[in-house]
Amino acid sequence: MGATVVVVGGGYGGSTVAKALDAEADVVLIDPREAFVNTAGSLRALAQPEWAGNMFFPYEQWLRRGTVVRDRAVSADPGGVTLASGRRIEADYLVLATGSSYAYPAKPAAESTDDVLGDLLGTHKELAGAERVLILGAGPVGLELAGEIKEVWPGKHVTIVDPADRLLAPFPDELREELHRQLDELNVELRLGAGLTAPPATEAGQVGAFTVTTTGGDEIGADIWFRAHGVRVNSDYLADRRLTALTPQGQVPVTPTLNVHGHDAVHERVYAIGDLTDVPETKMAGFAMQHAEVVARNILAQLRGEQPTAAYQPLPHPIILLPLGPRGGIGQLPSPDGPAVVPAETVSAYKGADLFTGRFSAQFGAS
Ligand SMILES: Cc1cc2nc3c(=O)[nH]c(=O)nc-3n(C[C@H](O)[C@H](O)[C@H](O)COP(=O)(O)OP(=O)(O)OC[C@H]3O[C@@H](n4cnc5c(N)ncnc54)[C@H](O)[C@@H]3O)c2cc1C
């Protein structure tokens, strides 16, 4: 019998590591979902529900030898995991990849593909019936949502509110100026440097007129609102400290080889990747997938009886690809001369046109 590699969470990082090790070990992938979900497509899926099916890549279609267990981890220790059903799964190697949750619709709330599609269609109908849209949060998610709404309904009035004074503060002025230019062109209204004195009276994503007041004293009327701030690390199942002590942010502390720090020593056969970890960088799918490659190399080395030496080195500067609809947007990417601001055409080609559907069809599509 081969070694059992248990991967907890089949998002960007977990799916990449599961696929990389599928031919070499007995992979068990644990996730309450039935498919890898390319959540970068969620906001377009809301505006264009006929497109939503592109986000799903069923695990059984690309995991050849490995098994999928549709369940949720409720506890983990160096020897394996315990699931919500009460089932225990023993592991020779454990990879934690449970990521993070964003407020719906940025990431889906439901688990089954049918329920996710149903939620998106329902919210799409609400949005279609609203003239004025209020988005709380002018980070990448709020801005991207504004762009997707304007692509389908150029005439809707979209307002974004954020307590921060500047958009995308870690990025250079050149990028910010171009972002403001495109938002003006789309007629997206920005209210920066202001929070709300009280939350809207309606539920997020439900049509119904309301008025809110900003901390600056302005009144804003709208017919629907969305929350586009707040990220929660999915690490509740580690709170019992049987494996590790979480950081104050609820993240899993890891070494450069992405091994998990235990209480007294590093766990040599337990790894963590992606948004779950305390790697000091912006949490991004692209980085989660690079972590997965590092961990796959380390586990393969251990399977051969060698030392695991692959280490992950975060980029020294932030990067971003922020589409405003399929053709617009702004970006910053690494280049041999350091970080480089890229034009809308590049953002569209790398992300905006298909939101990575082609890339994931090649990686996780039906053969
Ligand atoms: C709208 C939007 C656009 C984005 N665009 C980009 C982009 O262009 N580029 C980029 O690099 N990043 C982008 N991101 C960020 C990216 O989505 C995250 O960094 C990425 O999801 C992290 O991947 P992950 O593998 O760590 O975890 P996730 O993708 O969060 O996957 C975690 C998986 O674990 C499962 N899970 C959770 N808890 C448990 C449990 N207890 N037991 C078992 N399974 C569990 C979940 O069901 C899920 O399948 C975007 C995010 C959003 C919301």
XYZ file of C-alpha atoms and ligand atoms in Angstrom:
420
model
C 0.000 0.000 0.000
C 1.187 3.523 -0.802
C 1.286 6.455 1.558
C -1.982 8.242 2.255
C -1.964 11.992 1.634
C -5.034 13.644 3.126
C -5.814 17.061 1.630
C -8.348 19.093 3.613
C -10.058 21.629 1.319
C -10.251 21.402 -2.477
C -9.961 25.073 -3.486
C -7.130 26.545 -5.575
C -4.318 25.205 -3.368
C -5.835 21.891 -2.249
C -6.954 20.872 -5.737
C -3.514 21.664 -7.163
C -1.691 19.570 -4.571
C -4.212 16.707 -4.863
C -3.780 16.551 -8.624
C 0.026 16.801 -8.407
C 0.231 13.817 -6.015
C -2.624 11.716 -7.440
C -0.361 9.410 -9.440
C 2.221 9.025 -6.663
C 0.211 8.433 -3.488
C -3.222 7.517 -2.155
C -4.825 10.950 -2.105
C -7.941 11.567 -0.031
C -9.495 14.978 -0.763
C -11.950 16.237 1.850
C -14.353 19.068 0.963
C -18.100 19.583 1.467
C -18.272 20.666 -2.196
C -18.439 18.297 -5.164
C -16.290 20.445 -7.427
C -13.337 22.754 -7.514
C -14.964 26.175 -7.750
C -13.101 28.976 -9.545
C -14.520 31.614 -7.234
C -12.813 34.388 -9.214
C -15.837 34.014 -11.515
C -18.495 34.593 -8.810
C -19.175 38.241 -9.590
C -19.599 37.675 -13.324
C -21.771 34.657 -12.484
C -24.029 36.996 -10.497
C -24.350 39.531 -13.331
C -24.543 36.858 -16.077
C -26.024 33.657 -14.596
C -25.856 31.895 -17.954
C -22.071 32.061 -17.508
C -22.072 30.615 -13.947
C -21.613 26.973 -14.965
C -18.060 27.843 -16.084
C -16.933 28.065 -12.450
C -17.305 24.369 -11.568
C -14.818 21.541 -12.181
C -16.144 18.345 -10.497
C -13.452 16.570 -8.474
C -14.297 13.153 -9.876
C -13.620 14.404 -13.386
C -9.905 15.057 -12.749
C -8.920 13.052 -9.654
C -8.060 9.678 -11.206
C -6.857 7.399 -8.388
C -7.677 9.468 -5.355
C -10.925 9.541 -3.416
C -13.148 12.470 -2.521
C -14.909 12.627 0.824
C -17.729 15.185 0.835
C -17.514 16.279 4.433
C -16.052 18.981 6.619
C -13.081 18.592 8.988
C -13.984 19.420 12.589
C -10.621 18.558 14.155
C -7.083 17.788 12.998
C -4.024 16.324 14.698
C -0.661 15.074 13.395
C -2.162 11.626 12.626
C -5.233 12.669 10.650
C -8.593 14.416 10.746
C -12.028 13.961 12.267
C -15.018 14.878 10.101
C -18.414 16.389 10.912
C -19.991 12.963 10.267
C -17.817 11.549 13.065
C -15.641 9.638 10.601
C -11.908 9.508 11.289
C -9.380 9.603 8.431
C -5.785 8.601 9.164
C -3.038 10.348 7.235
C 0.637 9.651 6.538
C 0.830 13.201 5.183
C -1.680 15.937 5.904
C -2.149 19.090 3.797
C -4.444 21.773 5.218
C -5.948 23.976 2.492
C -9.268 25.227 3.861
C -8.749 28.800 2.643
C -11.035 31.650 3.591
C -14.648 32.776 3.293
C -15.755 36.099 1.774
C -19.251 37.526 2.092
C -21.555 36.149 -0.637
C -21.561 36.749 -3.593
C -17.741 37.143 -3.741
C -17.444 33.505 -2.707
C -20.470 31.171 -2.717
C -22.101 30.374 0.619
C -23.827 27.125 -0.431
C -21.977 23.824 -0.869
C -23.676 21.880 -3.666
C -23.238 23.144 -7.209
C -27.022 23.280 -7.747
C -27.512 25.376 -4.618
C -24.714 27.778 -5.588
C -26.274 28.214 -9.053
C -29.716 28.685 -7.487
C -28.435 31.360 -5.098
C -26.713 33.269 -7.901
C -29.805 33.173 -10.114
C -32.004 34.371 -7.244
C -29.687 37.273 -6.411
C -29.354 38.108 -10.123
C -33.146 38.551 -10.309
C -33.088 40.855 -7.278
C -30.263 42.882 -8.799
C -32.009 43.088 -12.173
C -34.957 44.763 -10.431
C -32.843 47.394 -8.637
C -32.027 50.787 -10.194
C -29.548 51.981 -7.564
C -26.837 49.673 -6.191
C -24.764 50.355 -3.064
C -21.511 48.433 -2.567
C -19.857 48.515 0.865
C -16.099 48.214 0.382
C -13.876 49.635 -2.369
C -11.271 46.856 -2.309
C -10.694 44.625 -5.334
C -13.967 42.721 -4.774
C -16.194 45.822 -4.541
C -14.551 47.415 -7.575
C -14.770 44.209 -9.613
C -18.444 43.842 -8.698
C -19.112 47.412 -9.876
C -17.433 46.596 -13.200
C -19.488 43.423 -13.743
C -22.737 45.255 -12.960
C -21.887 48.112 -15.335
C -21.022 45.639 -18.097
C -24.551 44.197 -18.056
C -26.521 47.260 -16.915
C -24.584 50.425 -17.907
C -27.538 52.564 -16.788
C -27.743 51.345 -13.179
C -26.502 53.817 -10.622
C -23.632 52.225 -8.671
C -22.168 53.829 -5.528
C -19.216 52.409 -3.575
C -18.571 53.509 0.009
C -15.343 52.886 1.938
C -13.817 54.402 5.087
C -10.355 54.389 3.425
C -9.292 57.651 1.798
C -7.474 56.056 -1.123
C -8.237 53.156 -3.445
C -5.789 50.220 -3.377
C -3.309 51.993 -1.092
C -0.354 49.580 -1.576
C -0.202 50.324 -5.316
C 1.432 53.271 -7.154
C -0.372 56.503 -8.087
C -0.092 55.661 -11.785
C -2.313 52.603 -11.271
C -4.747 54.514 -9.055
C -5.121 57.377 -11.551
C -6.010 54.952 -14.327
C -8.477 53.182 -12.022
C -10.222 56.484 -11.201
C -10.309 57.370 -14.905
C -12.051 54.101 -15.800
C -14.485 54.320 -12.869
C -15.425 57.860 -13.956
C -15.937 56.635 -17.502
C -18.263 53.895 -16.207
C -20.040 56.480 -14.073
C -19.388 54.596 -10.826
C -19.760 56.937 -7.859
C -17.125 56.684 -5.112
C -17.639 57.878 -1.530
C -14.223 57.430 0.097
C -13.179 58.334 3.619
C -16.666 57.612 4.958
C -18.345 54.717 6.729
C -22.069 54.331 7.412
C -23.605 55.470 10.687
C -25.826 52.352 10.643
C -26.136 49.357 8.299
C -28.861 49.398 5.600
C -32.317 48.378 6.817
C -32.678 45.664 4.156
C -30.779 42.362 3.884
C -27.750 42.265 1.588
C -28.677 41.166 -1.943
C -32.444 41.776 -1.441
C -34.235 44.416 -3.481
C -36.022 47.145 -1.478
C -35.467 50.923 -1.270
C -33.510 52.277 1.715
C -31.468 55.310 2.732
C -28.204 55.268 4.691
C -26.191 58.123 6.197
C -22.417 58.326 5.939
C -20.172 59.379 8.824
C -19.578 62.539 6.774
C -23.302 63.334 7.038
C -24.327 62.513 3.424
C -27.485 60.538 2.675
C -27.362 57.775 0.050
C -30.517 56.155 -1.301
C -30.310 52.736 -2.987
C -32.482 49.716 -3.886
C -30.025 46.902 -3.130
C -26.668 46.568 -1.400
C -23.773 44.135 -1.251
C -21.067 43.608 1.343
C -17.625 43.616 -0.267
C -15.361 43.603 2.783
C -14.297 41.201 5.512
C -12.497 37.893 4.999
C -12.700 35.009 7.475
C -9.962 32.374 7.661
C -11.489 28.866 7.652
C -9.575 27.543 10.668
C -12.331 26.853 13.242
C -11.531 23.142 13.145
C -8.021 23.897 14.479
C -9.213 25.929 17.473
C -8.921 22.856 19.717
C -5.113 23.300 19.427
C -4.505 19.559 18.902
C -2.247 20.426 15.975
C -1.022 23.979 16.362
C -1.599 27.363 17.992
C -3.308 29.681 15.513
C -2.020 33.256 15.159
C -4.224 36.062 16.566
C -5.628 36.416 13.003
C -6.690 32.747 13.079
C -3.994 31.703 10.582
C -1.834 28.580 10.656
C 1.868 29.292 11.346
C 4.125 27.666 8.741
C 7.839 27.338 7.993
C 9.364 28.310 4.609
C 8.885 24.642 3.537
C 5.182 25.187 4.484
C 5.287 22.691 7.349
C 2.952 23.505 10.232
C 4.496 24.650 13.513
C 3.384 22.418 16.371
C 3.491 23.464 20.019
C 7.044 22.215 20.639
C 8.367 21.288 17.197
C 7.593 21.519 13.502
C 5.281 18.779 12.143
C 7.429 17.111 9.490
C 4.472 15.548 7.668
C 1.827 18.209 8.111
C 1.656 21.121 5.689
C -0.615 24.126 5.220
C -1.102 26.249 2.090
C -3.062 29.180 0.732
C -5.248 31.727 2.512
C -5.163 29.593 5.676
C -1.488 30.291 6.367
C 0.456 33.114 7.977
C 2.753 33.526 4.940
C 3.304 37.315 4.870
C 1.735 38.245 1.520
C -1.633 39.273 0.087
C -3.899 36.233 0.062
C -4.250 35.166 -3.556
C -5.228 32.056 -5.510
C -2.062 32.298 -7.578
C 0.043 32.130 -4.410
C -2.030 29.245 -2.981
C -1.240 27.289 -6.157
C 2.469 28.076 -5.843
C 2.361 26.869 -2.214
C 0.759 23.670 -3.521
C 3.652 23.076 -5.929
C 6.163 23.523 -3.085
C 4.307 21.077 -0.844
C 3.903 18.523 -3.652
C 7.678 18.645 -4.230
C 8.374 18.222 -0.514
C 6.010 15.273 -0.096
C 7.394 13.609 -3.246
C 10.910 13.981 -1.783
C 9.780 12.426 1.489
C 8.107 9.548 -0.391
C 11.482 8.870 -2.021
C 13.191 8.950 1.386
C 14.858 12.302 0.695
C 14.901 15.565 2.633
C 12.105 18.005 1.736
C 13.955 21.168 0.753
C 11.561 23.143 -1.476
C 10.903 26.516 0.175
C 8.356 29.207 -0.622
C 9.545 32.769 -0.974
C 6.837 35.472 -1.023
C 7.164 38.249 -3.611
C 8.577 41.453 -2.103
C 5.822 43.615 -3.643
C 2.055 43.305 -4.151
C 0.545 42.252 -7.479
C -3.018 42.533 -8.734
C -5.205 41.840 -11.752
C -8.429 43.765 -11.287
C -10.860 43.584 -14.209
C -13.643 46.123 -14.611
C -15.767 43.930 -16.853
C -14.234 41.707 -19.553
C -12.286 44.506 -21.292
C -11.429 47.098 -18.630
C -9.397 47.115 -15.450
C -5.967 47.752 -13.981
C -3.057 45.579 -12.908
C 0.427 45.294 -11.529
C 2.585 42.276 -12.328
C 6.169 41.226 -11.595
C 8.758 41.989 -14.279
C 12.548 41.606 -14.478
C 12.790 45.286 -13.448
C 10.431 44.986 -10.476
C 6.665 45.517 -10.249
C 5.128 46.916 -13.464
C 1.739 48.558 -13.942
C -0.035 46.885 -16.884
C -2.808 48.254 -19.124
C -6.428 47.112 -19.416
C -5.593 44.941 -22.467
C -3.167 42.887 -20.370
C -5.660 42.582 -17.489
C -8.276 41.428 -19.959
C -5.974 38.901 -21.623
C -4.714 37.420 -18.317
C -7.966 37.514 -16.374
C -10.905 39.695 -17.409
C -11.856 38.021 -20.694
C -12.589 34.582 -19.235
C -11.710 34.882 -15.515
C -9.259 31.946 -15.808
C -11.848 29.524 -17.246
C -9.448 28.422 -20.013
C -6.616 27.862 -17.600
C -8.718 25.766 -15.220
C -10.356 23.838 -18.061
C -6.849 22.748 -19.058
C -5.933 21.892 -15.462
C -9.173 20.466 -14.048
C -11.446 19.990 -17.069
C -12.879 16.736 -18.389
C -10.295 15.002 -20.524
C -14.128 37.841 -6.467
C -12.751 37.345 -6.173
C -11.762 37.473 -7.155
C -10.478 37.003 -6.898
N -9.544 37.129 -7.877
C -8.298 36.655 -7.689
C -7.319 36.745 -8.720
O -7.562 37.290 -9.794
N -6.092 36.227 -8.497
C -5.765 35.637 -7.321
O -4.630 35.149 -7.188
N -6.661 35.551 -6.296
C -7.920 36.053 -6.456
N -8.840 35.990 -5.421
C -8.431 35.431 -4.116
C -8.580 33.917 -4.099
O -9.935 33.575 -4.340
C -8.146 33.279 -2.774
O -6.830 33.691 -2.464
C -8.194 31.761 -2.912
O -9.539 31.331 -2.878
C -7.420 31.014 -1.834
O -7.337 29.668 -2.201
P -7.220 28.494 -1.113
O -6.884 27.252 -1.877
O -6.329 28.905 -0.004
O -8.674 28.358 -0.459
P -10.150 28.439 -1.028
O -10.172 28.738 -2.478
O -10.860 29.335 -0.060
O -10.681 26.945 -0.874
C -10.907 26.372 0.379
C -11.692 25.078 0.219
O -11.752 24.457 1.484
C -13.046 23.988 1.737
N -13.235 23.961 3.193
C -13.408 25.013 4.039
N -13.497 24.578 5.313
C -13.372 23.232 5.287
C -13.363 22.193 6.284
N -13.500 22.482 7.592
N -13.206 20.906 5.879
C -13.059 20.597 4.554
N -13.054 21.539 3.579
C -13.207 22.827 3.941
C -13.965 24.947 0.995
O -15.206 24.321 0.656
C -13.136 25.280 -0.252
O -13.409 24.409 -1.328
C -10.151 36.427 -5.640
C -11.148 36.322 -4.661
C -12.418 36.767 -4.921
C -13.474 36.623 -3.851
